[in-house]
Amino acid sequence: MDVEEYVRTHLAAGEDEDILVKNLIGRITEIKNTPLAYTEAFARAVVEEVKNTQGLSGDFFAFEPARVKMGQFGVGSRGKGDFFAHREIARIIGKTKASVGVDEMDDAGAVRAGGEYIVCTVDGMHSRLSDYPYLAGFHVTRATLRDLYVMGAKPVMLFSDIHVADDGDVAKIFDYTAGITTVGEAMDVPLVTGSTLRIGGDMVLGNRLTGCVGCVGVARHLTARKSTQPGDVILMTEGAGGGTIATAAIYSGFPDVVKETINLNFLVTCEALIKNPVFDQIHAMTDVTNGGLRGDIFEMTETARCRMVVREEDTRSLVNPRVQKMLEALEIDFLGVSLDALLVVAPQSAAAEIIRVIRSTGVNCREIGYVEAGKPASVLVRDGKESDFQPRFRESAYTPVKKVVDTDVPAFEEMKKGVLRASEAAIAKKKRVLERLRKKSDD
């Protein structure tokens, strides 16, 4: 519970201060076992702090509201709203000197230094794994390493950020770190630095855990999405999922499926490819994560400006059987959920050797589609017929709660106007503050 937000909302509604304090004491008591005198003093202090912030204005204290909520717009849900928001983030950042920048919507960014590419990426842990810190740490670390590998980079170090709410057990930090370092040590990539904080400091009650893990690596040959070319073929490895599939299994009554996700197949496969001469023939790589294959293929077509065709049956054959059985039982679209499989885009002439190298690691791989010239489009071939392969508003609903949320169909085009207005305001603010800073430096 965010007590600051609670107070801010109720003060804005004109609630009597004494009634607000009384109600807040009751809410705090539901979560914290603290003496009444302490709880009352705490509640009054929160009200005092919030009142002190009222009326603040200007660039440093206020922002242009989109009047669209994160959940409403599907931010973080790996669908149309999420992709749109991320492209607005890229627009705020603008063009940079990066060799691969955020505007290309790739898995990682890269800059040139010392004759090589320095590649960096970061991934947030799955929010529903808060009560399972080891799984959270394991899967987020594997995810960030995946994002680095698919850029063609060799990882050299990991960094982490851990936030636990005020009432969370300190042991969560340790279990989370154990999950990170299990993957790190297995792949010989050290965890070198990080940050440990409470979510919202004193203002957020409860035991929620959140955090991220990032990775830095070096590369000589980048395999960014923009390198995809007409005439290429699309290869895919088998996938058993990661944090998303583990979450689906836990919250849908299939806990035994979680162990299928505990593997290093993706990372070992990428290591083998990078060490093999055939790697230089690979144009692009990515992992099947962002809204599943629907999301990733769509994003690749937008970045590479080409048409990509995927065969459904070839793709289905590469889903871990136990995972596929669970997805079918839960009526979850396997094409719209993160499978943690590897996608490789390369010339047809290199396909056989790439598949051979991948299979030599014990991981299955096959050709699932091809790339054509033409207007950017993602196409699915099902039963011999082409069908729409656009990402949906959100990724496939993979828990009972998500199935309820997914019944809410928002007015997307109307919400986009508010989001655009807010991003334009952020760009304008950046320009104003930069101009102010530059004037100071000239004085």
Coordinates of N, CA and C in Angstrom, one line a residue, residues 284-376:
A284 N 20.7 -11.0 -38.1 CA 20.0 -10.5 -36.9 C 19.6 -11.7 -36.0
M285 N 19.5 -11.4 -34.7 CA 19.0 -12.3 -33.8 C 18.1 -11.6 -32.8
T286 N 17.1 -12.3 -32.2 CA 16.3 -11.7 -31.1 C 15.8 -12.9 -30.3
D287 N 15.2 -12.6 -29.2 CA 14.5 -13.7 -28.4 C 13.0 -13.5 -28.4
V288 N 12.3 -14.6 -28.4 CA 10.9 -14.5 -28.4 C 10.3 -14.2 -27.1
T289 N 10.2 -12.9 -26.8 CA 9.7 -12.5 -25.5 C 8.7 -11.4 -25.5
N290 N 8.9 -10.3 -26.2 CA 8.0 -9.2 -26.2 C 6.6 -9.4 -26.8
G291 N 5.7 -9.9 -26.1 CA 4.4 -10.2 -26.6 C 4.4 -11.4 -27.5
G292 N 5.4 -12.3 -27.2 CA 5.5 -13.5 -28.0 C 6.0 -13.3 -29.4
L293 N 5.9 -14.3 -30.3 CA 6.3 -14.2 -31.7 C 5.5 -13.1 -32.4
R294 N 4.3 -12.9 -32.0 CA 3.4 -11.8 -32.6 C 4.1 -10.5 -32.4
G295 N 4.6 -10.2 -31.2 CA 5.2 -8.9 -30.9 C 6.6 -8.7 -31.6
D296 N 7.4 -9.8 -31.4 CA 8.8 -9.7 -31.9 C 8.8 -9.6 -33.4
I297 N 8.1 -10.4 -34.2 CA 8.1 -10.3 -35.6 C 7.6 -8.9 -36.1
F298 N 6.5 -8.4 -35.4 CA 6.0 -7.1 -35.8 C 7.1 -6.0 -35.6
E299 N 7.8 -6.1 -34.4 CA 8.8 -5.1 -34.2 C 9.9 -5.2 -35.2
M300 N 10.3 -6.4 -35.6 CA 11.4 -6.6 -36.5 C 11.0 -6.0 -37.9
T301 N 9.8 -6.2 -38.3 CA 9.3 -5.7 -39.6 C 9.3 -4.1 -39.6
E302 N 9.0 -3.6 -38.5 CA 8.9 -2.1 -38.4 C 10.4 -1.5 -38.4
T303 N 11.3 -2.2 -37.8 CA 12.7 -1.7 -37.7 C 13.4 -2.0 -39.1
A304 N 13.2 -3.2 -39.6 CA 14.0 -3.6 -40.9 C 13.2 -3.1 -42.1
R305 N 12.0 -2.7 -42.0 CA 11.2 -2.2 -43.1 C 11.1 -3.3 -44.2
C306 N 10.6 -4.4 -43.8 CA 10.4 -5.5 -44.8 C 9.2 -6.4 -44.3
R307 N 8.9 -7.4 -45.1 CA 7.8 -8.3 -44.8 C 8.3 -9.6 -44.3
M308 N 7.7 -10.1 -43.2 CA 8.2 -11.4 -42.6 C 7.1 -12.4 -42.5
V309 N 7.3 -13.6 -43.0 CA 6.3 -14.6 -43.0 C 6.7 -15.8 -42.1
V310 N 5.8 -16.2 -41.2 CA 6.0 -17.3 -40.3 C 5.0 -18.4 -40.5
R311 N 5.5 -19.6 -40.5 CA 4.6 -20.8 -40.6 C 4.2 -21.3 -39.2
E312 N 3.0 -21.3 -38.9 CA 2.5 -21.6 -37.5 C 2.9 -23.1 -37.1
E313 N 2.7 -24.1 -37.9 CA 3.0 -25.4 -37.5 C 4.5 -25.7 -37.2
D314 N 5.4 -25.0 -38.0 CA 6.8 -25.2 -37.7 C 7.2 -24.6 -36.4
T315 N 6.5 -23.4 -36.1 CA 6.7 -22.8 -34.8 C 6.2 -23.6 -33.6
R316 N 5.0 -24.1 -33.8 CA 4.4 -24.9 -32.7 C 5.2 -26.1 -32.3
S317 N 5.9 -26.7 -33.3 CA 6.7 -27.9 -33.0 C 7.9 -27.6 -32.1
L318 N 8.3 -26.3 -31.9 CA 9.4 -26.0 -31.2 C 9.1 -25.5 -29.8
V319 N 7.8 -25.6 -29.4 CA 7.4 -25.3 -28.0 C 7.6 -26.5 -27.1
N320 N 8.2 -26.4 -26.0 CA 8.4 -27.5 -25.1 C 7.1 -28.2 -24.9
P321 N 7.0 -29.5 -25.0 CA 5.8 -30.3 -24.9 C 5.0 -30.0 -23.7
R322 N 5.6 -30.0 -22.5 CA 4.9 -29.8 -21.3 C 4.4 -28.4 -21.2
V323 N 5.1 -27.5 -21.7 CA 4.7 -26.1 -21.7 C 3.5 -25.9 -22.6
Q324 N 3.6 -26.6 -23.8 CA 2.5 -26.5 -24.8 C 1.2 -27.1 -24.3
K325 N 1.4 -28.2 -23.6 CA 0.2 -28.9 -23.0 C -0.5 -28.0 -22.0
M326 N 0.3 -27.3 -21.2 CA -0.3 -26.3 -20.2 C -1.0 -25.2 -20.9
L327 N -0.3 -24.6 -21.9 CA -0.9 -23.5 -22.6 C -2.2 -23.9 -23.3
E328 N -2.3 -25.0 -23.8 CA -3.5 -25.5 -24.5 C -4.6 -25.7 -23.4
A329 N -4.2 -26.3 -22.3 CA -5.2 -26.5 -21.2 C -5.8 -25.2 -20.7
L330 N -4.9 -24.1 -20.7 CA -5.3 -22.8 -20.2 C -5.9 -21.9 -21.3
E331 N -5.9 -22.4 -22.5 CA -6.3 -21.6 -23.7 C -5.5 -20.3 -23.8
I332 N -4.2 -20.5 -23.8 CA -3.3 -19.4 -23.9 C -2.6 -19.5 -25.3
D333 N -2.7 -18.4 -26.1 CA -2.1 -18.4 -27.4 C -0.6 -18.5 -27.4
F334 N 0.0 -19.5 -27.8 CA 1.4 -19.7 -27.7 C 2.2 -18.7 -28.6
L335 N 1.5 -18.1 -29.6 CA 2.2 -17.1 -30.4 C 2.2 -15.7 -29.8
G336 N 1.5 -15.6 -28.7 CA 1.4 -14.2 -28.1 C 2.0 -14.2 -26.7
V337 N 2.8 -15.2 -26.3 CA 3.4 -15.2 -25.0 C 4.9 -15.5 -25.1
S338 N 5.6 -15.0 -24.2 CA 7.1 -15.2 -24.2 C 7.5 -16.7 -24.1
L339 N 8.2 -17.1 -25.1 CA 8.7 -18.5 -25.1 C 10.2 -18.7 -24.8
D340 N 10.9 -17.5 -24.8 CA 12.3 -17.5 -24.6 C 13.1 -18.4 -25.6
A341 N 12.6 -18.4 -26.8 CA 13.3 -19.1 -27.9 C 14.2 -18.1 -28.6
L342 N 15.1 -18.6 -29.4 CA 16.0 -17.8 -30.1 C 15.6 -17.7 -31.6
L343 N 15.5 -16.5 -32.1 CA 15.2 -16.3 -33.5 C 16.5 -15.8 -34.2
V344 N 16.8 -16.5 -35.3 CA 18.0 -16.2 -36.1 C 17.6 -15.8 -37.5
V345 N 18.0 -14.7 -38.0 CA 17.7 -14.3 -39.4 C 19.0 -14.3 -40.2
A346 N 19.1 -15.1 -41.2 CA 20.3 -15.2 -42.0 C 20.0 -15.6 -43.4
P347 N 21.0 -15.5 -44.3 CA 20.8 -16.0 -45.7 C 20.5 -17.5 -45.7
Q348 N 19.7 -17.9 -46.7 CA 19.4 -19.3 -46.9 C 20.7 -20.2 -46.9
S349 N 21.7 -19.7 -47.5 CA 23.0 -20.4 -47.7 C 23.6 -20.8 -46.4
A350 N 23.3 -20.0 -45.3 CA 24.0 -20.3 -44.0 C 23.1 -21.1 -43.1
A351 N 21.8 -21.3 -43.4 CA 20.8 -21.9 -42.5 C 21.2 -23.3 -42.1
A352 N 21.7 -24.1 -43.0 CA 22.0 -25.5 -42.6 C 23.1 -25.6 -41.5
E353 N 24.1 -24.7 -41.7 CA 25.2 -24.7 -40.8 C 24.8 -24.2 -39.4
I354 N 24.0 -23.1 -39.4 CA 23.5 -22.5 -38.2 C 22.7 -23.6 -37.4
I355 N 21.8 -24.3 -38.1 CA 21.0 -25.3 -37.5 C 21.9 -26.4 -36.9
R356 N 22.9 -26.8 -37.7 CA 23.9 -27.8 -37.2 C 24.6 -27.4 -35.9
V357 N 25.1 -26.2 -35.9 CA 25.8 -25.7 -34.7 C 24.8 -25.7 -33.5
I358 N 23.6 -25.2 -33.7 CA 22.7 -25.1 -32.6 C 22.3 -26.5 -32.1
R359 N 22.0 -27.4 -33.0 CA 21.7 -28.8 -32.6 C 22.8 -29.5 -31.9
S360 N 24.1 -29.1 -32.2 CA 25.2 -29.7 -31.5 C 25.3 -29.4 -30.0
T361 N 24.5 -28.4 -29.6 CA 24.4 -28.1 -28.1 C 23.3 -28.9 -27.5
G362 N 22.6 -29.7 -28.2 CA 21.4 -30.4 -27.7 C 20.1 -29.7 -27.7
V363 N 20.1 -28.6 -28.5 CA 18.9 -27.8 -28.6 C 18.3 -27.9 -30.0
N364 N 17.1 -28.1 -30.1 CA 16.5 -28.3 -31.4 C 16.3 -26.9 -32.1
C365 N 16.3 -26.9 -33.5 CA 16.2 -25.7 -34.2 C 15.7 -26.0 -35.6
R366 N 14.9 -25.2 -36.2 CA 14.4 -25.4 -37.6 C 14.0 -24.1 -38.2
E367 N 13.8 -24.1 -39.5 CA 13.4 -22.9 -40.2 C 11.9 -22.8 -40.1
I368 N 11.4 -21.5 -39.7 CA 10.0 -21.3 -39.5 C 9.4 -20.3 -40.4
G369 N 10.2 -19.6 -41.3 CA 9.7 -18.6 -42.1 C 10.8 -17.9 -43.0
Y370 N 10.4 -16.8 -43.6 CA 11.3 -16.1 -44.5 C 11.0 -14.6 -44.5
V371 N 11.9 -13.9 -45.2 CA 11.8 -12.4 -45.2 C 11.6 -12.0 -46.7
E372 N 10.7 -11.1 -47.0 CA 10.5 -10.6 -48.3 C 10.6 -9.1 -48.4
A373 N 10.9 -8.6 -49.6 CA 10.8 -7.1 -49.8 C 9.3 -6.7 -49.8
G374 N 9.1 -5.5 -49.5 CA 7.7 -5.0 -49.5 C 7.4 -4.2 -48.3
K375 N 6.1 -3.7 -48.3 CA 5.7 -2.9 -47.1 C 5.8 -3.7 -45.8
P376 N 6.3 -3.1 -44.8 CA 6.5 -3.8 -43.5 C 5.2 -4.5 -43.1

